Amino acid sequence: MAYNKVSIFSSFVLLLSFLLLICSGERHAKQSTLVCNTIYGTRVGDTCSSIIEAFQLTATSFGAINPNLNCNKVFVGEWLCIDGSIE
């Protein structure tokens, strides 16, 4: 009878350990979200540099709030974020 209780208890501990191992696996990092407060529609002659200068931005922050922007292919009417944050 005592052997049966030990066996059941051991099985329970093993099962609990297995479940904890599965549940504590790799957790996915929370994805960041871009929040844009102000946008700007590009005009003829605009470049990334001229927009950065006009709105007193840094190249790093401008790139972060416009992650898909290709500065070699800015086109008239393209909407760019000029005031935003990453949360």
PDB file of C-alpha atoms in Angstrom, residues 26-79:
ATOM      1  CA  GLU A  26      10.637  30.536 -24.401  1.00  0.00           C
ATOM      2  CA  ARG A  27       8.410  33.550 -24.053  1.00  0.00           C
ATOM      3  CA  HIS A  28       7.956  35.854 -26.990  1.00  0.00           C
ATOM      4  CA  ALA A  29       8.979  39.449 -26.495  1.00  0.00           C
ATOM      5  CA  LYS A  30       6.239  42.004 -26.691  1.00  0.00           C
ATOM      6  CA  GLN A  31       6.246  43.572 -30.113  1.00  0.00           C
ATOM      7  CA  SER A  32       6.828  47.288 -30.199  1.00  0.00           C
ATOM      8  CA  THR A  33       4.152  49.526 -31.636  1.00  0.00           C
ATOM      9  CA  LEU A  34       4.792  52.685 -33.620  1.00  0.00           C
ATOM     10  CA  VAL A  35       2.595  55.615 -32.632  1.00  0.00           C
ATOM     11  CA  CYS A  36       2.663  58.519 -35.084  1.00  0.00           C
ATOM     12  CA  ASN A  37       1.256  61.818 -33.828  1.00  0.00           C
ATOM     13  CA  THR A  38       1.993  63.998 -36.862  1.00  0.00           C
ATOM     14  CA  ILE A  39       2.437  63.126 -40.536  1.00  0.00           C
ATOM     15  CA  TYR A  40       3.879  65.104 -43.421  1.00  0.00           C
ATOM     16  CA  GLY A  41       3.124  64.739 -47.121  1.00  0.00           C
ATOM     17  CA  THR A  42       6.320  65.122 -49.113  1.00  0.00           C
ATOM     18  CA  ARG A  43       6.584  67.774 -51.802  1.00  0.00           C
ATOM     19  CA  VAL A  44       8.731  68.324 -54.874  1.00  0.00           C
ATOM     20  CA  GLY A  45      12.374  68.620 -53.853  1.00  0.00           C
ATOM     21  CA  ASP A  46      11.984  66.998 -50.430  1.00  0.00           C
ATOM     22  CA  THR A  47      14.699  64.627 -49.291  1.00  0.00           C
ATOM     23  CA  CYS A  48      15.147  62.796 -46.034  1.00  0.00           C
ATOM     24  CA  SER A  49      17.842  65.294 -45.080  1.00  0.00           C
ATOM     25  CA  SER A  50      15.685  68.332 -45.827  1.00  0.00           C
ATOM     26  CA  ILE A  51      12.755  66.909 -43.849  1.00  0.00           C
ATOM     27  CA  ILE A  52      15.017  66.025 -40.914  1.00  0.00           C
ATOM     28  CA  GLU A  53      16.394  69.561 -40.927  1.00  0.00           C
ATOM     29  CA  ALA A  54      13.025  71.291 -41.406  1.00  0.00           C
ATOM     30  CA  PHE A  55      11.431  69.497 -38.467  1.00  0.00           C
ATOM     31  CA  GLN A  56      14.579  69.450 -36.294  1.00  0.00           C
ATOM     32  CA  LEU A  57      14.741  65.661 -36.048  1.00  0.00           C
ATOM     33  CA  THR A  58      17.702  63.359 -35.711  1.00  0.00           C
ATOM     34  CA  ALA A  59      18.404  60.866 -38.462  1.00  0.00           C
ATOM     35  CA  THR A  60      18.093  58.053 -35.912  1.00  0.00           C
ATOM     36  CA  SER A  61      14.667  59.109 -34.637  1.00  0.00           C
ATOM     37  CA  PHE A  62      13.402  59.841 -38.163  1.00  0.00           C
ATOM     38  CA  GLY A  63      14.475  56.378 -39.298  1.00  0.00           C
ATOM     39  CA  ALA A  64      12.910  54.755 -36.240  1.00  0.00           C
ATOM     40  CA  ILE A  65       9.489  56.344 -36.814  1.00  0.00           C
ATOM     41  CA  ASN A  66       9.644  55.644 -40.579  1.00  0.00           C
ATOM     42  CA  PRO A  67      11.038  52.091 -40.624  1.00  0.00           C
ATOM     43  CA  ASN A  68      10.053  51.249 -44.220  1.00  0.00           C
ATOM     44  CA  LEU A  69      11.302  54.479 -45.756  1.00  0.00           C
ATOM     45  CA  ASN A  70      13.853  54.290 -48.560  1.00  0.00           C
ATOM     46  CA  CYS A  71      15.553  57.696 -48.567  1.00  0.00           C
ATOM     47  CA  ASN A  72      16.795  57.084 -52.120  1.00  0.00           C
ATOM     48  CA  LYS A  73      13.219  56.824 -53.398  1.00  0.00           C
ATOM     49  CA  VAL A  74      11.203  59.531 -51.613  1.00  0.00           C
ATOM     50  CA  PHE A  75       8.256  60.435 -53.838  1.00  0.00           C
ATOM     51  CA  VAL A  76       5.886  63.407 -53.919  1.00  0.00           C
ATOM     52  CA  GLY A  77       2.855  62.798 -51.721  1.00  0.00           C
ATOM     53  CA  GLU A  78       4.522  60.123 -49.596  1.00  0.00           C
ATOM     54  CA  TRP A  79       3.247  60.293 -46.025  1.00  0.00           C
TER      55      TRP A  79
END
